[in-house]
Coordinates of C-alpha atoms in Angstrom, one line a residue:
Chain A
M1 CA -31.1 127.6 -75.6
T2 CA -31.5 123.9 -76.4
R3 CA -34.1 121.2 -75.7
L4 CA -31.4 118.6 -75.5
A5 CA -31.1 117.6 -71.8
I6 CA -29.5 114.1 -71.9
D7 CA -27.4 113.2 -68.9
A8 CA -24.3 111.2 -69.9
M9 CA -24.7 108.6 -67.0
Q10 CA -28.4 108.3 -67.7
A11 CA -27.7 107.8 -71.5
A12 CA -25.2 105.1 -70.7
G13 CA -27.8 103.3 -68.6
E14 CA -30.4 103.7 -71.3
I15 CA -28.1 102.1 -73.9
A16 CA -27.4 99.2 -71.5
D17 CA -31.2 98.8 -70.8
F18 CA -32.1 99.0 -74.5
S19 CA -29.5 96.4 -75.4
R20 CA -30.8 94.1 -72.7
R21 CA -34.4 94.5 -73.8
M22 CA -33.5 93.9 -77.5
A23 CA -31.7 90.8 -76.5
A24 CA -34.6 89.6 -74.4
G25 CA -37.0 90.4 -77.3
A26 CA -34.9 88.4 -79.7
L27 CA -34.8 85.4 -77.3
A28 CA -38.6 85.6 -76.7
L29 CA -39.2 85.8 -80.5
A30 CA -37.2 82.7 -81.0
T31 CA -39.6 80.8 -78.8
L32 CA -42.6 81.7 -80.8
E33 CA -44.1 79.4 -83.4
A34 CA -44.4 80.5 -87.0
P35 CA -47.7 82.4 -87.4
A36 CA -50.6 80.6 -89.1
E37 CA -52.1 82.0 -92.3
G38 CA -55.5 83.2 -91.1
C39 CA -57.5 82.1 -88.0
S40 CA -61.1 81.5 -89.0
A41 CA -62.6 78.2 -90.2
R42 CA -63.1 78.1 -93.9
D43 CA -63.5 75.6 -96.8
I44 CA -62.1 75.6 -100.3
V45 CA -65.1 75.9 -102.7
H46 CA -63.5 76.6 -106.0
R47 CA -60.1 76.4 -107.7
E48 CA -58.8 77.5 -111.1
D49 CA -55.0 77.2 -111.8
G50 CA -53.4 78.6 -108.7
I51 CA -56.4 80.6 -107.6
V52 CA -58.5 79.4 -104.6
L53 CA -61.8 80.6 -103.4
Y54 CA -62.6 80.1 -99.7
R55 CA -66.0 80.3 -98.0
Y56 CA -65.9 81.1 -94.3
R57 CA -68.0 79.0 -91.9
P58 CA -70.8 81.1 -90.3
Q59 CA -70.3 82.4 -86.8
A60 CA -73.7 84.0 -86.4
A61 CA -77.3 83.7 -87.6
S62 CA -77.5 84.8 -91.3
A63 CA -78.3 88.4 -91.9
G64 CA -80.0 87.3 -95.1
L65 CA -77.9 89.5 -97.4
P66 CA -76.2 88.4 -100.6
P67 CA -72.7 86.9 -100.1
V68 CA -69.7 89.1 -99.8
V69 CA -66.7 88.2 -102.1
I70 CA -63.4 89.7 -101.0
C71 CA -60.9 90.5 -103.8
Y72 CA -57.6 91.3 -102.2
A73 CA -54.5 92.8 -103.8
L74 CA -52.0 90.7 -105.8
V75 CA -49.0 92.1 -104.0
N76 CA -49.6 90.7 -100.5
R77 CA -51.4 87.7 -99.1
P78 CA -55.1 87.9 -98.3
Y79 CA -54.9 86.5 -94.7
M80 CA -54.2 90.1 -93.7
M81 CA -58.0 90.2 -93.6
D82 CA -58.1 87.4 -91.0
L83 CA -54.8 87.8 -89.1
Q84 CA -55.9 86.8 -85.6
P85 CA -59.2 86.5 -83.7
D86 CA -59.0 90.1 -82.5
R87 CA -57.7 91.5 -85.7
S88 CA -59.9 90.1 -88.4
L89 CA -62.2 92.1 -90.7
I90 CA -63.6 88.8 -91.9
R91 CA -64.5 87.7 -88.3
G92 CA -66.2 91.1 -87.9
L93 CA -68.3 90.5 -91.0
L94 CA -69.1 86.9 -90.0
A95 CA -70.2 88.1 -86.6
R96 CA -72.8 90.3 -88.3
G97 CA -74.2 87.3 -90.1
L98 CA -72.6 87.9 -93.5
D99 CA -71.7 85.0 -95.9
V100 CA -68.0 85.7 -96.6
Y101 CA -65.9 84.4 -99.5
L102 CA -62.2 85.3 -100.0
I103 CA -60.2 84.9 -103.2
D104 CA -56.6 83.8 -102.7
W105 CA -54.5 84.6 -105.7
G106 CA -51.7 82.2 -104.6
Y107 CA -48.0 82.6 -105.5
P108 CA -47.6 83.0 -109.3
G109 CA -44.8 80.7 -110.6
A110 CA -42.7 80.9 -113.7
A111 CA -45.5 79.2 -115.7
D112 CA -47.8 82.2 -114.8
R113 CA -45.5 84.8 -116.4
F114 CA -47.9 85.4 -119.3
L115 CA -51.0 85.8 -117.2
E116 CA -52.6 89.1 -118.1
L117 CA -55.0 91.5 -116.3
D118 CA -57.7 89.8 -118.5
D119 CA -57.0 86.6 -116.7
Y120 CA -57.3 88.2 -113.2
V121 CA -60.2 90.5 -113.9
N122 CA -62.4 88.5 -116.2
R123 CA -61.4 84.8 -115.8
Y124 CA -60.3 84.4 -112.2
L125 CA -62.4 87.1 -110.4
G126 CA -65.3 86.4 -112.8
G127 CA -65.0 82.7 -112.3
C128 CA -65.1 83.1 -108.5
I129 CA -68.2 85.4 -108.7
D130 CA -69.9 83.1 -111.1
H131 CA -69.2 80.1 -108.9
V132 CA -70.9 81.9 -105.9
R133 CA -73.8 83.1 -108.0
H134 CA -74.5 79.6 -109.5
T135 CA -74.0 77.6 -106.3
L136 CA -76.1 79.9 -104.2
G137 CA -78.6 80.8 -106.9
V138 CA -78.2 84.5 -106.4
P139 CA -78.2 86.9 -109.3
A140 CA -75.3 89.1 -108.0
V141 CA -72.9 89.3 -105.1
N142 CA -71.5 92.1 -102.9
L143 CA -68.0 92.6 -104.1
L144 CA -65.4 94.0 -101.6
G145 CA -62.1 95.0 -103.2
V146 CA -59.1 95.8 -101.1
C147 CA -56.2 98.1 -102.2
Q148 CA -55.1 96.9 -105.7
G149 CA -57.9 94.3 -105.4
G150 CA -60.3 97.2 -105.3
T151 CA -58.9 98.5 -108.6
L152 CA -59.4 95.0 -110.1
A153 CA -62.9 94.9 -108.6
L154 CA -63.8 98.3 -110.1
C155 CA -62.6 97.0 -113.5
H156 CA -64.7 93.8 -113.1
A157 CA -67.8 95.6 -112.0
A158 CA -67.5 98.1 -114.9
L159 CA -67.1 95.2 -117.4
H160 CA -69.7 92.9 -115.8
P161 CA -72.2 95.1 -113.8
E162 CA -74.8 92.3 -113.9
G163 CA -72.9 90.2 -111.4
V164 CA -72.2 92.9 -108.8
R165 CA -75.1 94.0 -106.5
N166 CA -73.0 96.4 -104.3
L167 CA -69.4 97.4 -104.6
I168 CA -67.2 98.2 -101.6
T169 CA -63.7 99.5 -102.2
M170 CA -61.2 99.8 -99.4
V171 CA -58.0 101.9 -99.7
T172 CA -58.3 101.5 -103.4
P173 CA -56.2 103.6 -105.8
V174 CA -58.2 105.2 -108.7
D175 CA -56.3 108.3 -109.7
F176 CA -52.6 107.3 -110.0
H177 CA -51.3 110.7 -110.8
T178 CA -52.0 112.7 -107.7
P179 CA -49.1 114.8 -106.3
E180 CA -48.7 112.7 -103.2
N181 CA -48.3 109.5 -105.1
L182 CA -44.6 108.7 -104.7
L183 CA -44.8 105.3 -106.3
S184 CA -46.3 106.7 -109.4
K185 CA -43.6 109.4 -109.7
W186 CA -40.8 106.8 -109.4
I187 CA -42.3 104.3 -111.8
R188 CA -43.5 106.7 -114.5
G189 CA -40.3 106.7 -116.5
V190 CA -39.5 103.0 -116.2
D191 CA -39.7 100.8 -119.3
V192 CA -41.8 98.1 -117.6
D193 CA -41.8 95.7 -120.6
R194 CA -38.1 95.7 -120.5
M195 CA -38.2 95.1 -116.8
V196 CA -40.4 92.0 -117.2
E197 CA -38.2 90.8 -120.1
A198 CA -35.2 90.9 -117.7
F199 CA -36.9 89.6 -114.5
G200 CA -39.8 87.4 -115.8
N201 CA -42.1 87.5 -112.9
I202 CA -41.4 90.5 -110.7
P203 CA -39.8 89.4 -107.4
G204 CA -41.9 90.1 -104.3
E205 CA -38.6 91.2 -102.6
L206 CA -38.2 94.0 -105.1
L207 CA -41.8 95.3 -104.3
N208 CA -41.1 95.1 -100.6
A209 CA -37.9 97.1 -101.0
T210 CA -39.9 99.7 -102.9
F211 CA -42.6 99.9 -100.3
L212 CA -40.1 100.2 -97.5
S213 CA -38.4 103.0 -99.4
L214 CA -41.5 105.1 -99.1
M215 CA -40.8 105.7 -95.4
P216 CA -37.4 104.1 -94.9
L217 CA -36.7 105.3 -91.3
R218 CA -40.1 104.6 -89.8
L219 CA -40.5 101.2 -91.5
T220 CA -37.0 100.0 -90.6
S221 CA -35.0 101.7 -87.8
Q222 CA -37.9 102.9 -85.7
K223 CA -40.2 99.9 -86.1
Y224 CA -37.5 97.4 -85.0
A225 CA -36.3 99.6 -82.1
G226 CA -39.9 99.2 -80.9
I227 CA -39.1 95.5 -80.1
A228 CA -37.5 96.8 -76.9
D229 CA -40.8 98.2 -75.7
I230 CA -42.6 94.8 -76.1
A231 CA -39.8 92.5 -75.1
D232 CA -41.6 91.2 -72.0
D233 CA -45.0 91.0 -73.6
P234 CA -45.4 87.6 -75.4
A235 CA -48.8 88.5 -76.9
A236 CA -47.5 91.8 -78.3
L237 CA -44.4 90.0 -79.7
A238 CA -46.7 87.3 -81.3
N239 CA -48.7 90.2 -82.9
F240 CA -45.5 91.8 -84.1
L241 CA -44.3 88.5 -85.7
R242 CA -47.7 87.9 -87.3
M243 CA -47.7 91.3 -88.9
E244 CA -44.1 91.0 -90.1
N245 CA -44.9 87.6 -91.6
C246 CA -47.9 89.0 -93.4
I247 CA -46.3 92.3 -94.6
F248 CA -43.3 90.6 -96.1
D249 CA -45.2 87.6 -97.5
S250 CA -45.2 89.1 -101.0
P251 CA -45.8 86.8 -103.9
D252 CA -43.9 87.4 -107.1
Q253 CA -46.0 89.2 -109.6
A254 CA -47.0 87.6 -112.9
G255 CA -44.9 89.5 -115.5
A256 CA -47.5 90.3 -118.1
A257 CA -50.2 91.4 -115.7
F258 CA -47.6 93.5 -113.7
A259 CA -46.5 95.3 -116.9
Q260 CA -50.1 96.0 -117.8
F261 CA -51.0 97.3 -114.4
I262 CA -48.0 99.6 -114.2
R263 CA -48.4 100.9 -117.7
W264 CA -52.1 101.3 -117.8
F265 CA -52.7 102.6 -114.2
F266 CA -49.5 104.0 -112.8
Q267 CA -48.1 105.4 -116.0
E268 CA -51.1 106.2 -118.2
N269 CA -53.7 106.7 -115.5
R270 CA -56.3 105.1 -117.8
L271 CA -59.0 104.6 -115.1
V272 CA -59.3 108.3 -114.9
L273 CA -58.2 109.4 -118.4
G274 CA -60.0 106.6 -120.3
G275 CA -58.8 104.2 -122.9
L276 CA -58.6 101.2 -120.6
M277 CA -59.3 97.9 -122.4
I278 CA -59.1 94.6 -120.6
G279 CA -59.7 91.3 -122.5
G280 CA -61.2 93.2 -125.4
G281 CA -63.7 95.0 -123.2
R282 CA -63.6 98.8 -122.6
V283 CA -63.5 99.6 -118.9
D284 CA -65.7 102.6 -118.5
L285 CA -66.5 103.4 -114.9
R286 CA -69.6 105.3 -116.0
Q287 CA -71.1 101.8 -116.6
L288 CA -70.7 101.1 -112.9
D289 CA -74.2 101.9 -111.6
C290 CA -74.5 99.8 -108.5
P291 CA -74.2 101.3 -105.0
V292 CA -70.6 102.0 -104.0
L293 CA -69.0 102.4 -100.6
N294 CA -65.5 103.8 -100.8
I295 CA -63.5 103.4 -97.6
H296 CA -60.1 105.2 -97.3
A297 CA -57.6 105.8 -94.6
A298 CA -56.8 109.4 -93.7
Q299 CA -53.1 108.8 -93.1
D300 CA -52.5 106.2 -95.9
H301 CA -49.0 106.6 -97.3
L302 CA -49.5 104.0 -100.0
V303 CA -52.9 105.0 -101.3
P304 CA -53.4 108.6 -100.2
P305 CA -57.0 109.8 -99.9
S306 CA -56.5 112.0 -103.0
A307 CA -55.8 108.8 -105.0
T308 CA -59.1 107.2 -104.1
L309 CA -61.6 110.0 -103.6
P310 CA -61.9 110.9 -107.3
L311 CA -63.9 107.7 -107.7
R312 CA -67.1 109.6 -106.9
G313 CA -66.9 111.7 -110.1
L314 CA -66.0 108.8 -112.4
I315 CA -68.7 106.3 -111.7
G316 CA -72.2 106.2 -113.2
S317 CA -73.8 105.3 -109.9
H318 CA -75.7 107.9 -107.9
D319 CA -75.6 105.9 -104.8
Y320 CA -72.0 106.7 -103.6
T321 CA -70.9 106.7 -100.0
S322 CA -67.4 107.8 -98.8
F323 CA -66.1 106.7 -95.4
E324 CA -62.9 108.0 -93.9
F325 CA -61.0 105.8 -91.4
D326 CA -58.7 107.7 -89.1
G327 CA -55.6 105.6 -89.5
G328 CA -53.0 104.3 -92.0
H329 CA -52.9 101.7 -94.7
I330 CA -52.0 98.9 -92.4
G331 CA -54.1 100.1 -89.4
I332 CA -57.2 99.9 -91.5
Y333 CA -56.8 96.1 -91.5
V334 CA -55.5 95.4 -88.1
S335 CA -56.0 98.2 -85.5
A336 CA -58.5 97.6 -82.7
R337 CA -60.6 100.6 -83.9
A338 CA -60.8 99.2 -87.4
Q339 CA -62.2 95.9 -86.0
E340 CA -64.9 97.8 -84.2
I341 CA -65.7 100.4 -86.9
L342 CA -65.3 98.8 -90.3
P343 CA -67.4 95.6 -90.1
R344 CA -70.2 97.6 -88.6
T345 CA -70.0 100.3 -91.3
I346 CA -69.9 97.7 -94.1
A347 CA -72.7 95.6 -92.6
E348 CA -75.0 98.6 -91.9
W349 CA -74.4 100.0 -95.4
L350 CA -75.2 96.6 -97.0
E351 CA -78.3 96.2 -94.9
K352 CA -79.7 99.4 -96.3
R353 CA -79.2 98.1 -99.8
Chain B
M1 CA 18.6 94.7 -151.2
N2 CA 18.3 91.3 -149.6
I3 CA 15.2 89.5 -148.4
S4 CA 15.7 90.5 -144.8
D5 CA 15.8 94.3 -145.7
T6 CA 12.8 94.0 -147.9
F7 CA 10.8 92.3 -145.1
G8 CA 12.0 94.8 -142.5
D9 CA 10.9 97.8 -144.7
G10 CA 7.6 96.1 -145.3
I11 CA 6.6 95.6 -141.6
R12 CA 7.8 99.0 -140.5
D13 CA 4.5 100.6 -141.5
I14 CA 2.3 97.9 -139.9
P15 CA 0.5 99.6 -137.0
F16 CA 0.9 96.9 -134.4
A17 CA 4.6 95.9 -135.1
S18 CA 7.5 97.4 -133.3
H19 CA 10.8 98.5 -134.7
A20 CA 14.1 99.8 -133.2
D21 CA 13.9 103.3 -134.7
T22 CA 10.2 103.8 -135.0
E23 CA 7.1 102.7 -133.1
S24 CA 3.9 101.0 -133.9
E25 CA 0.5 102.8 -133.7
A26 CA -0.4 100.6 -130.7
V27 CA 2.8 101.4 -128.8
R28 CA 2.3 105.1 -129.6
R29 CA -1.3 104.9 -128.3
I30 CA -0.2 103.2 -125.1
R31 CA 2.7 105.6 -124.5
D32 CA 0.4 108.6 -125.1
F33 CA -2.1 107.2 -122.7
G34 CA 0.7 106.7 -120.1
E35 CA 1.8 110.3 -120.4
D36 CA -1.7 111.6 -120.2
Y37 CA -2.3 109.4 -117.2
L38 CA 0.7 110.8 -115.4
G39 CA -0.4 114.3 -116.4
I40 CA -3.8 113.7 -114.8
T41 CA -2.2 112.2 -111.7
R42 CA 0.0 115.4 -111.4
E43 CA -3.1 117.6 -111.7
L44 CA -4.9 115.5 -109.1
W45 CA -2.0 116.0 -106.7
K46 CA -2.0 119.7 -107.3
L47 CA -5.7 119.8 -106.6
V48 CA -5.2 117.9 -103.3
E49 CA -2.4 120.2 -102.3
S50 CA -4.5 123.3 -103.0
Q51 CA -7.3 121.9 -100.9
L52 CA -5.0 121.0 -98.0
S53 CA -3.7 124.5 -97.9
Q54 CA -7.2 125.9 -97.4
E55 CA -8.9 126.2 -94.0
A56 CA -11.1 123.5 -92.7
G57 CA -14.7 124.0 -93.7
T58 CA -14.0 125.7 -97.0
P59 CA -16.7 124.8 -99.5
S60 CA -15.6 121.8 -101.6
Q61 CA -17.1 123.0 -104.9
T62 CA -13.6 123.7 -106.4
L63 CA -12.5 120.2 -105.4
E64 CA -15.6 118.6 -106.9
K65 CA -15.3 120.6 -110.1
G66 CA -11.6 119.7 -110.4
L67 CA -12.3 116.0 -109.8
D68 CA -15.0 116.0 -112.4
Q69 CA -12.7 117.5 -115.0
L70 CA -10.0 115.0 -114.2
R71 CA -12.5 112.1 -114.3
N72 CA -13.8 113.2 -117.7
A73 CA -10.2 113.6 -119.0
L74 CA -9.3 110.1 -117.9
K75 CA -12.4 108.7 -119.4
E76 CA -11.6 110.4 -122.7
K77 CA -8.1 109.0 -122.8
F78 CA -9.3 105.5 -122.0
V79 CA -11.8 105.7 -124.9
R80 CA -8.8 106.2 -127.3
L81 CA -7.5 102.8 -126.3
Y82 CA -10.7 101.1 -127.2
V83 CA -10.8 98.6 -130.1
P84 CA -14.2 97.3 -131.2
A85 CA -14.8 93.5 -131.1
F86 CA -13.9 91.5 -134.2
G87 CA -12.9 88.0 -135.2
P88 CA -14.5 84.7 -134.5
L89 CA -15.1 85.5 -130.8
H90 CA -16.4 89.0 -131.4
A91 CA -19.9 88.2 -130.2
Q92 CA -18.6 86.9 -126.8
Q93 CA -16.3 90.0 -126.5
A94 CA -19.2 92.3 -127.4
A95 CA -21.4 90.6 -124.8
T96 CA -18.7 90.9 -122.1
E97 CA -18.3 94.6 -123.0
R98 CA -22.1 95.1 -122.7
L99 CA -22.1 93.4 -119.3
M100 CA -19.3 95.6 -118.1
S101 CA -20.9 98.7 -119.5
T102 CA -24.2 97.9 -117.9
T103 CA -22.5 97.2 -114.6
L104 CA -20.7 100.5 -114.7
R105 CA -24.0 102.2 -115.5
W106 CA -25.6 100.5 -112.5
Q107 CA -22.7 101.6 -110.2
R108 CA -23.0 105.2 -111.4
A109 CA -26.7 105.1 -110.8
A110 CA -26.3 103.6 -107.3
A111 CA -23.6 106.3 -106.6
R112 CA -26.1 109.0 -107.6
V113 CA -28.8 107.7 -105.4
S114 CA -26.3 107.4 -102.5
E115 CA -25.3 111.0 -103.2
L116 CA -28.9 112.1 -102.9
L117 CA -29.4 110.0 -99.7
S118 CA -26.3 111.6 -98.2
A119 CA -27.9 115.0 -98.8
V120 CA -31.1 113.7 -97.1
A121 CA -29.1 112.6 -94.1
A122 CA -27.4 116.0 -93.9
D123 CA -30.8 117.7 -94.2
A124 CA -32.2 115.4 -91.5
V125 CA -29.4 116.4 -89.1
A126 CA -29.9 120.1 -89.9
R127 CA -33.6 119.8 -89.2
L128 CA -32.9 117.9 -86.0
V129 CA -30.5 120.7 -84.8
A130 CA -33.1 123.3 -85.7
V131 CA -35.8 121.5 -83.7
L132 CA -33.5 121.0 -80.8
S133 CA -31.8 124.4 -80.6
G134 CA -32.9 126.6 -83.5
P135 CA -34.6 130.0 -83.0
D136 CA -38.0 128.3 -83.4
A137 CA -37.2 125.3 -81.1
S138 CA -40.1 124.7 -78.8
G139 CA -41.5 121.8 -76.9
P140 CA -40.4 119.8 -73.8
P141 CA -36.8 118.9 -73.2
V142 CA -35.4 115.8 -74.8
T143 CA -34.1 113.7 -71.9
S144 CA -33.5 110.3 -73.4
L145 CA -31.7 108.8 -76.4
R146 CA -34.9 107.1 -77.4
Q147 CA -36.6 110.5 -77.7
L148 CA -33.7 111.8 -79.6
H149 CA -33.9 108.8 -82.0
D150 CA -37.6 109.3 -82.5
L151 CA -37.1 113.0 -83.2
W152 CA -34.3 112.1 -85.7
V153 CA -36.6 109.7 -87.4
E154 CA -39.3 112.4 -87.7
C155 CA -36.8 114.9 -89.1
G156 CA -35.3 112.2 -91.4
E157 CA -38.7 111.3 -92.8
Q158 CA -39.5 115.0 -93.4
A159 CA -36.2 115.5 -95.2
Y160 CA -36.6 112.3 -97.2
A161 CA -40.2 113.1 -98.2
T162 CA -39.0 116.5 -99.5
A163 CA -36.2 114.9 -101.5
A164 CA -38.2 111.9 -102.7
H165 CA -40.8 114.0 -104.3
S166 CA -38.3 116.0 -106.3
E167 CA -37.7 115.3 -110.0
D168 CA -34.0 114.7 -109.4
F169 CA -34.8 111.9 -107.0
A170 CA -37.4 110.3 -109.3
A171 CA -34.9 110.5 -112.2
A172 CA -32.2 108.9 -110.0
Q173 CA -34.5 106.1 -108.9
T174 CA -35.7 105.5 -112.5
E175 CA -32.1 105.4 -113.7
L176 CA -31.2 103.0 -110.9
L177 CA -34.0 100.6 -111.7
T178 CA -33.4 100.9 -115.5
A179 CA -29.6 100.3 -115.0
M180 CA -30.4 97.2 -112.8
V181 CA -32.7 95.9 -115.4
E182 CA -30.2 96.3 -118.2
M183 CA -27.4 94.7 -116.1
R184 CA -29.6 91.8 -115.2
F185 CA -30.6 91.4 -118.8
E186 CA -26.9 91.1 -119.8
Q187 CA -26.2 88.8 -116.9
R188 CA -29.0 86.5 -118.0
R189 CA -27.8 86.6 -121.6
Q190 CA -24.4 85.4 -120.5
I191 CA -25.8 82.6 -118.4
E192 CA -28.0 81.5 -121.2
E193 CA -25.0 81.4 -123.6
W194 CA -23.2 79.1 -121.1
A195 CA -26.3 76.9 -120.7
R196 CA -26.7 76.6 -124.5
A197 CA -23.1 75.6 -124.7
F198 CA -23.8 72.6 -122.4
N199 CA -27.1 71.8 -124.1
L200 CA -29.0 72.8 -121.0
P201 CA -32.5 74.3 -121.2
T202 CA -32.6 78.1 -120.8
R203 CA -35.1 80.5 -119.3
A204 CA -35.8 81.8 -122.8
E205 CA -36.7 78.3 -124.1
V206 CA -39.0 77.6 -121.1
D207 CA -40.6 81.0 -121.5
A208 CA -41.3 80.2 -125.1
I209 CA -43.1 77.0 -124.1
H210 CA -45.1 78.8 -121.4
R211 CA -46.1 81.4 -123.8
R212 CA -47.4 78.7 -126.3
L213 CA -49.2 76.9 -123.5
H214 CA -50.8 80.1 -122.3
E215 CA -52.0 80.9 -125.9
L216 CA -53.2 77.3 -126.4
A217 CA -55.2 77.4 -123.1
R218 CA -56.8 80.6 -124.2
L219 CA -57.8 79.2 -127.6
L220 CA -59.2 76.1 -125.9
R221 CA -61.3 78.2 -123.5
E222 CA -62.6 80.2 -126.4
A223 CA -63.4 77.0 -128.3
Q224 CA -65.2 75.6 -125.3
K225 CA -67.4 78.7 -124.9
R226 CA -68.6 78.4 -128.5

């Protein structure tokens, strides 16, 4: 008994139809313009080296809450948070009257090879937060860290708790040694200093290849076969192109900071096991006593829930909220459900604090 | 004894010189290697013949084991031909040897990962067959190639996830990355040597300047804070 019931003539027709639709999809893609980086109006309010801090223009009456500073990951571009009008966490927050700032880490060049985590966590992130505090005259901000940016935000908040009123972490790795963490297993035996010595800055292409190899068939063969399904839908093709552009817009990683991040977090798991020193300061999550909202994605293949949930037991704060989003690592930024659920969850949580 | 005989007797014992009734060390080494190489080739042919005489589908462990033995034997014979680098250009020769050695290491590492991925592909097909027609096969009939493709992707990802979490796979990935790093390191070293020869700036020199600038900027920031 077999479930296979493919008729030869029907299969031949399917191949012909698939080829025709793929060709049509390719032609339609060729007519689209290159996607823009972000869609909401914003102004540059602060710069340091290659780092830029944006402030988004309001889209609703102010909710009267302290500003939200978004700290995105270093490995991708932050416009993932504002991809298009109907897929923008930032728009969702603006619509609820929040004052939103976004840190753009830029594209590290060869001259940035010796930037360390100290520069990112203390100098750049600290500089952006201080700028907002001083210009608005507020004692502390609401800090929203996303993915690796959440890990940086945790470190900053533990080192400088006075500047962070509330901390929101989204799909943020905390425990890097959980059994599901494939990246951690693969990188644990690598001499990362030697790697940086050979490469200088770590190429974004190398990181992309690594991320693709986590689910190689779904993220290559199956995803691109899907073009056939949307070949005659220009809006869906434009969405597809925008996502592709964003996913593979991966800056090179400043060598020294990359080496420290891999060694201290992936290899030595110091955020959990202790002993993490950044810029001469000890990162002790027990010092983190502000309210924390930890958002994770149930089907996240990059930051599995098990990697982020241990946060609860590590921080000093007694005001901890965990929120599970039913989706994956990318869906949490761009799915229609995420647009509806996440801004509301964040805004309501902040209003109560 | 004339001068010619004295000279002839003298050079007879020099390892790299040849003589009508004797042979130099170098010639002996090359001849020995040739004989060994022919011996290995004969063994390889015997191995192939023995495999051809077996029925199709016979497990190939014997072939793999035999090939491994021959590969190791060949490597061992080659090593005997090796002469370490010396003389005025020894540094360049040593650098070239390192580059070749790291390239070989990378090729071996890539081959190992390919081997593991081939096993994943085979496992994916086995899982697909089981899902389609195994004793536990259940679900609606698969009536299109697209459904079959999606099912294959699902089985492939399951097979891959199982393999990718194994220690073998992690070790192979680590070795591949390490080998690539070492190869790239040697490639860069060679390029830097060439750049230096033409008095062109090198990455190492620019890095040294960036490192100093970074340090100076840090000191300046600290001084401004005081």
